[in-house]
PDB file of C-alpha atoms and ligand atoms in Angstrom:
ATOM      1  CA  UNK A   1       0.000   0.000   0.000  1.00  0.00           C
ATOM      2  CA  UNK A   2       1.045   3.140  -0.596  1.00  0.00           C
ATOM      3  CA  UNK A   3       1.117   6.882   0.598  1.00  0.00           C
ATOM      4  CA  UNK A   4      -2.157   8.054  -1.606  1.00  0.00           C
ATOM      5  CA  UNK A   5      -4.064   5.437   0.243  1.00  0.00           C
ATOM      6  CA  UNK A   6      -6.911   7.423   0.596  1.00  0.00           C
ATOM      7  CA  UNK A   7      -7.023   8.955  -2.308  1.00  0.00           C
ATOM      8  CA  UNK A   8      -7.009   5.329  -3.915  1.00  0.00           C
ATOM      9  CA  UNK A   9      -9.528   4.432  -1.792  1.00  0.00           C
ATOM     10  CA  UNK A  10     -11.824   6.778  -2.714  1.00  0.00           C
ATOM     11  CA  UNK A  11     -11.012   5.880  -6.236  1.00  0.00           C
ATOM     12  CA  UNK A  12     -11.558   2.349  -5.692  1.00  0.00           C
ATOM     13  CA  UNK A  13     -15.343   3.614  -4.130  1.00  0.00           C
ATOM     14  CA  UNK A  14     -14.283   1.522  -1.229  1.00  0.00           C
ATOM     15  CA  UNK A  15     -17.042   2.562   1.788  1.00  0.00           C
ATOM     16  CA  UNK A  16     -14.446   3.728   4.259  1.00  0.00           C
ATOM     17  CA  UNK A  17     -15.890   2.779   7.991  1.00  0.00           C
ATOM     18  CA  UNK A  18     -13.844   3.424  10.954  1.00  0.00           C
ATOM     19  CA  UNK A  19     -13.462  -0.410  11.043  1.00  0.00           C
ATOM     20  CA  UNK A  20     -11.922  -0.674   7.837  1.00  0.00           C
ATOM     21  CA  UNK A  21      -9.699   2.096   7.840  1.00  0.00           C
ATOM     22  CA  UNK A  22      -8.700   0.491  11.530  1.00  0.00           C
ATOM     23  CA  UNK A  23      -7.803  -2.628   9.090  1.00  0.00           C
ATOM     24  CA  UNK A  24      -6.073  -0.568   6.443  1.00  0.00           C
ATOM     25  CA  UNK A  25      -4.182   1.318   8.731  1.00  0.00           C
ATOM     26  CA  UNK A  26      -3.575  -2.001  11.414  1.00  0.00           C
ATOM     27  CA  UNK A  27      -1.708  -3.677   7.920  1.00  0.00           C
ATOM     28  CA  UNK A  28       0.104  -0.541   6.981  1.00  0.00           C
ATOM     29  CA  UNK A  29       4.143  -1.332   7.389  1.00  0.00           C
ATOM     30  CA  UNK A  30       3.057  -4.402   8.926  1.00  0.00           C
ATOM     31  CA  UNK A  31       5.643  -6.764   8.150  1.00  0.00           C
ATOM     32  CA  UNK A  32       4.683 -10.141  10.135  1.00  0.00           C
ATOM     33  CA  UNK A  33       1.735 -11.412   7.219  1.00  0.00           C
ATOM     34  CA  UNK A  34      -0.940 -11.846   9.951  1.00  0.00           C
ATOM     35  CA  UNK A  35      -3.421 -13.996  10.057  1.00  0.00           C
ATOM     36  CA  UNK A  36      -7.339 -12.453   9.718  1.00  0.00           C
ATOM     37  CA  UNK A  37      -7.831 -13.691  13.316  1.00  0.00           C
ATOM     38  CA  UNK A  38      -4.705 -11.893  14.322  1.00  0.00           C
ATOM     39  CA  UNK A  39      -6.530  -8.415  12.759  1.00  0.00           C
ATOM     40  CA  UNK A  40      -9.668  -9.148  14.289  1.00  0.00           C
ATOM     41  CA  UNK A  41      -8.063  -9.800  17.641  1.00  0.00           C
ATOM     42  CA  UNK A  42      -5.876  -6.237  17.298  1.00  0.00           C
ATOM     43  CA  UNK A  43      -8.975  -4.732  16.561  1.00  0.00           C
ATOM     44  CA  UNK A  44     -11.998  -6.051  18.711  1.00  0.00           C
ATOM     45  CA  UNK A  45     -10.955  -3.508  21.653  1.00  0.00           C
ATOM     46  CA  UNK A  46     -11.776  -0.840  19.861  1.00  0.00           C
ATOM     47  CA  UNK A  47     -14.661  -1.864  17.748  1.00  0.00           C
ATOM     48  CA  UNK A  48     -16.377  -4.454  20.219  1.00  0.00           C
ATOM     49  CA  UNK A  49     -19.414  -4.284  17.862  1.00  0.00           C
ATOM     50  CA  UNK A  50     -17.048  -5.248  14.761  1.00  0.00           C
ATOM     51  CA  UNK A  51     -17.816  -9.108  13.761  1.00  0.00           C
ATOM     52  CA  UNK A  52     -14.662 -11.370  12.353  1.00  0.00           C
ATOM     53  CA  UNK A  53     -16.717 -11.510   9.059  1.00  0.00           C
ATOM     54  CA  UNK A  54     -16.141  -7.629   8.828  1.00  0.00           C
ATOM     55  CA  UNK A  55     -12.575  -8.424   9.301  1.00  0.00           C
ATOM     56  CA  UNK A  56     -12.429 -11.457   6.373  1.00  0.00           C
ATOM     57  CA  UNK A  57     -14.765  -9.714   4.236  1.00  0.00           C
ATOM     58  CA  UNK A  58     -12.923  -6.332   4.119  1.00  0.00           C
ATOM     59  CA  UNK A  59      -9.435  -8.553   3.972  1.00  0.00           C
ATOM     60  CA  UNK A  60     -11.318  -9.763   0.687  1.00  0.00           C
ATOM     61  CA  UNK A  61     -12.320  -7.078  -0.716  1.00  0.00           C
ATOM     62  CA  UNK A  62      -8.491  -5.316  -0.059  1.00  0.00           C
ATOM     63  CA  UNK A  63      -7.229  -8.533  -1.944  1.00  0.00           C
ATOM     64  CA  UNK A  64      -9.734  -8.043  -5.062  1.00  0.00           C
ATOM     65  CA  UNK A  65      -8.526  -4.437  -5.294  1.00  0.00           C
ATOM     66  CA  UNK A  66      -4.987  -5.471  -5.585  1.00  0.00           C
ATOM     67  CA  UNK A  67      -3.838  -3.291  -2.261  1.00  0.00           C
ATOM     68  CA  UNK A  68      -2.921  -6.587  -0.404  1.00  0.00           C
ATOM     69  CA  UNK A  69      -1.310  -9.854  -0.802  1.00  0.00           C
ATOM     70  CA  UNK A  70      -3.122 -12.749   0.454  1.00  0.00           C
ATOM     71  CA  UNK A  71      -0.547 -15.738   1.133  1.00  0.00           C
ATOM     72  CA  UNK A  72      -1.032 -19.234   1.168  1.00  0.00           C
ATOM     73  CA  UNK A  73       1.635 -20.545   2.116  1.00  0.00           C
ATOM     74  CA  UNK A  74       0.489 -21.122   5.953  1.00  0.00           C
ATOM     75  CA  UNK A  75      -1.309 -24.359   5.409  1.00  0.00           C
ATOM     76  CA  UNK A  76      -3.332 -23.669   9.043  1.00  0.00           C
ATOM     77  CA  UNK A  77      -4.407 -20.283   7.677  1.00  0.00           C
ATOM     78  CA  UNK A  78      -4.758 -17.632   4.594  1.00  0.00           C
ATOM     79  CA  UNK A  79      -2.055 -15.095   6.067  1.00  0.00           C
ATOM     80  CA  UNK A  80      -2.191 -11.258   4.450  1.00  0.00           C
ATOM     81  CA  UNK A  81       1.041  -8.948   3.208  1.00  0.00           C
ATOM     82  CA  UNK A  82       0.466  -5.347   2.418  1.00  0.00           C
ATOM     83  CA  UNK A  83       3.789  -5.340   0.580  1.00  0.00           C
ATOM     84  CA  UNK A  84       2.915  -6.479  -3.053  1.00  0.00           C
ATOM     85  CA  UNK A  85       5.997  -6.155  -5.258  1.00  0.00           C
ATOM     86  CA  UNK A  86       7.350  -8.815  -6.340  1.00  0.00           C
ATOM     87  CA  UNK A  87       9.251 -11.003  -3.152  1.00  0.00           C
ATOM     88  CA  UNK A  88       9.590 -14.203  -1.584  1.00  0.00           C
ATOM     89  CA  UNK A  89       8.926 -15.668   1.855  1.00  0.00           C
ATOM     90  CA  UNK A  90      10.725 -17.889   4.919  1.00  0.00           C
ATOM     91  CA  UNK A  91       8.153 -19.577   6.921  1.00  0.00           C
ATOM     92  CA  UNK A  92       9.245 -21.116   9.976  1.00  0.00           C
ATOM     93  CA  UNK A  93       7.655 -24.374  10.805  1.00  0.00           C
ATOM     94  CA  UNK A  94       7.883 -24.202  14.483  1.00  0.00           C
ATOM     95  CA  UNK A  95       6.340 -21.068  14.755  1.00  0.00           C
ATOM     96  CA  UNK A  96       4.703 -20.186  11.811  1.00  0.00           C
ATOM     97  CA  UNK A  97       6.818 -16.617  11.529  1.00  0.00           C
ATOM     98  CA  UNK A  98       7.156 -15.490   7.950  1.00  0.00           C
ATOM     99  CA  UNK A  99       9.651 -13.568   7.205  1.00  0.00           C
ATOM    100  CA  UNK A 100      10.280 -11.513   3.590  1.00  0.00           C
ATOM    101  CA  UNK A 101      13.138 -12.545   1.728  1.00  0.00           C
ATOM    102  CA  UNK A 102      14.036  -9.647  -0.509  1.00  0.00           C
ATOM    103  CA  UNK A 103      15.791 -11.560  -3.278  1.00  0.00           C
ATOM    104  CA  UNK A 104      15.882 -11.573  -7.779  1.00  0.00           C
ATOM    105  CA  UNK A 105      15.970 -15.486  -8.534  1.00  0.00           C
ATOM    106  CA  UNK A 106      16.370 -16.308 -12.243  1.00  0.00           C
ATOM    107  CA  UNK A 107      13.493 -18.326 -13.217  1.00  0.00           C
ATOM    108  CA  UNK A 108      13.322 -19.867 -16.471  1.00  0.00           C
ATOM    109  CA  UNK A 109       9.724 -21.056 -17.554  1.00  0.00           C
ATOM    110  CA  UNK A 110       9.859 -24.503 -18.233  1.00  0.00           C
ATOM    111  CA  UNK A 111       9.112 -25.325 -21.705  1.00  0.00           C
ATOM    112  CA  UNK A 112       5.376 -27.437 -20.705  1.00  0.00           C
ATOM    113  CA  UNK A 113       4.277 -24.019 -19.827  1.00  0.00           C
ATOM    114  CA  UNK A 114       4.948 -22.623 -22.945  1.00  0.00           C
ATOM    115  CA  UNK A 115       0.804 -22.052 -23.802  1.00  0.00           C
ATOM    116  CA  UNK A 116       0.395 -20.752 -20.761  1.00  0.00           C
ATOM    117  CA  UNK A 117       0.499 -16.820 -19.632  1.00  0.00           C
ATOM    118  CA  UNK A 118       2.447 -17.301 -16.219  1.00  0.00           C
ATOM    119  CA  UNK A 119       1.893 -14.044 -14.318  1.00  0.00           C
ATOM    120  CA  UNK A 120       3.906 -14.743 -11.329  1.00  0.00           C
ATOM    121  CA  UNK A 121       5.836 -16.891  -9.626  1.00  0.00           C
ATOM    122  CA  UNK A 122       7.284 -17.340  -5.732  1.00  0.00           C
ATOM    123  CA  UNK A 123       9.892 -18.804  -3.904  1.00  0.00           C
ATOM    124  CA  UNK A 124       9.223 -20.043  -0.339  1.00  0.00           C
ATOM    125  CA  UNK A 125      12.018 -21.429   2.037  1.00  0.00           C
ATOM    126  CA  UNK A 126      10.866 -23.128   4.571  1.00  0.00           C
ATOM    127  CA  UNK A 127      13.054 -24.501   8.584  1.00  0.00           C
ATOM    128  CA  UNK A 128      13.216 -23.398  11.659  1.00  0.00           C
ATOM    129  CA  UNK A 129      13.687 -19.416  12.687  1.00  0.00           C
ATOM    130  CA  UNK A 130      16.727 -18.795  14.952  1.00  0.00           C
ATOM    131  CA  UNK A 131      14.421 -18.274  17.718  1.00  0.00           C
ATOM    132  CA  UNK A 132      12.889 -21.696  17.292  1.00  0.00           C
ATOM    133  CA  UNK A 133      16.558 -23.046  16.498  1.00  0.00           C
ATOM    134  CA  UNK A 134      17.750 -22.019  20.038  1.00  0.00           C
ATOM    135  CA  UNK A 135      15.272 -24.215  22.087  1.00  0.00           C
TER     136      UNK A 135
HETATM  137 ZN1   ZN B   1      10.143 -19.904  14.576  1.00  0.00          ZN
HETATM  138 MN1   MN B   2       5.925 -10.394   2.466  1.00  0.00          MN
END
């Protein structure tokens, strides 16, 4: 996401609610791809009324717009990145922490692709964090 969020957001004709800006603003620079229960959690202080299908609805919608990255790469959950150029992931498998891995990796398309438009690709290394290493 980027500075003119609003301004996109307007553009977009997104219905800005306090709860979703709260989202917008909760994923803003937030670099540890959490989990929609991890929003909702954040959030469910200070909007007691807000229901986690607010949460995974808006998440959704901010995916379908092209403003977020939804990963998949947690098998227990669909985890969210607000960073969407082009980059690659570590997931731990202790802890689930993913971490970005800023990286170019030469990719060649394999020739049984060849009929098919491949619009991106991603590398994911998966082990153990140091963190989880140390116990
Ligand atoms: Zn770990
Ligand atoms: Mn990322």
């Amino acid at each position: 996401m980027q500075n003119n969020d609003l301004n996109l957001l307007k553009e977009l004709r997104l219905k800005l609610t306090p709860q979703r800006l709260a989202i917008i603003e909760y994923l803003k620079g937030n670099k540890n791809h959490p989990s929609a229960e991890e929003i909702y959690n954040a959030l469910k202080d200070r909007f007691p009324s807000m229901s986690f299908a607010t949460v995974y609805n808006t998440l959704e919608v901010l995916v379908e717009k092209g403003l977020i990255k939804e990963l998949s790469i947690d098998s227990s959950k669909k985890r969210f990145d607000p960073y969407t150029h082009p980059h690659h992931h570590f997931i731990c498998k202790a802890c689930g922490k993913i971490v970005d891995v800023e990286a170019s990796f030469e990719i060649f398309i394999p020739e049984s692709l060849r009929d098919f438009q491949v619009e991106d690709f991603q590398v994911v290394f998966t082990g153990v964090c140091p963190e989880c290493k140390k116990e």
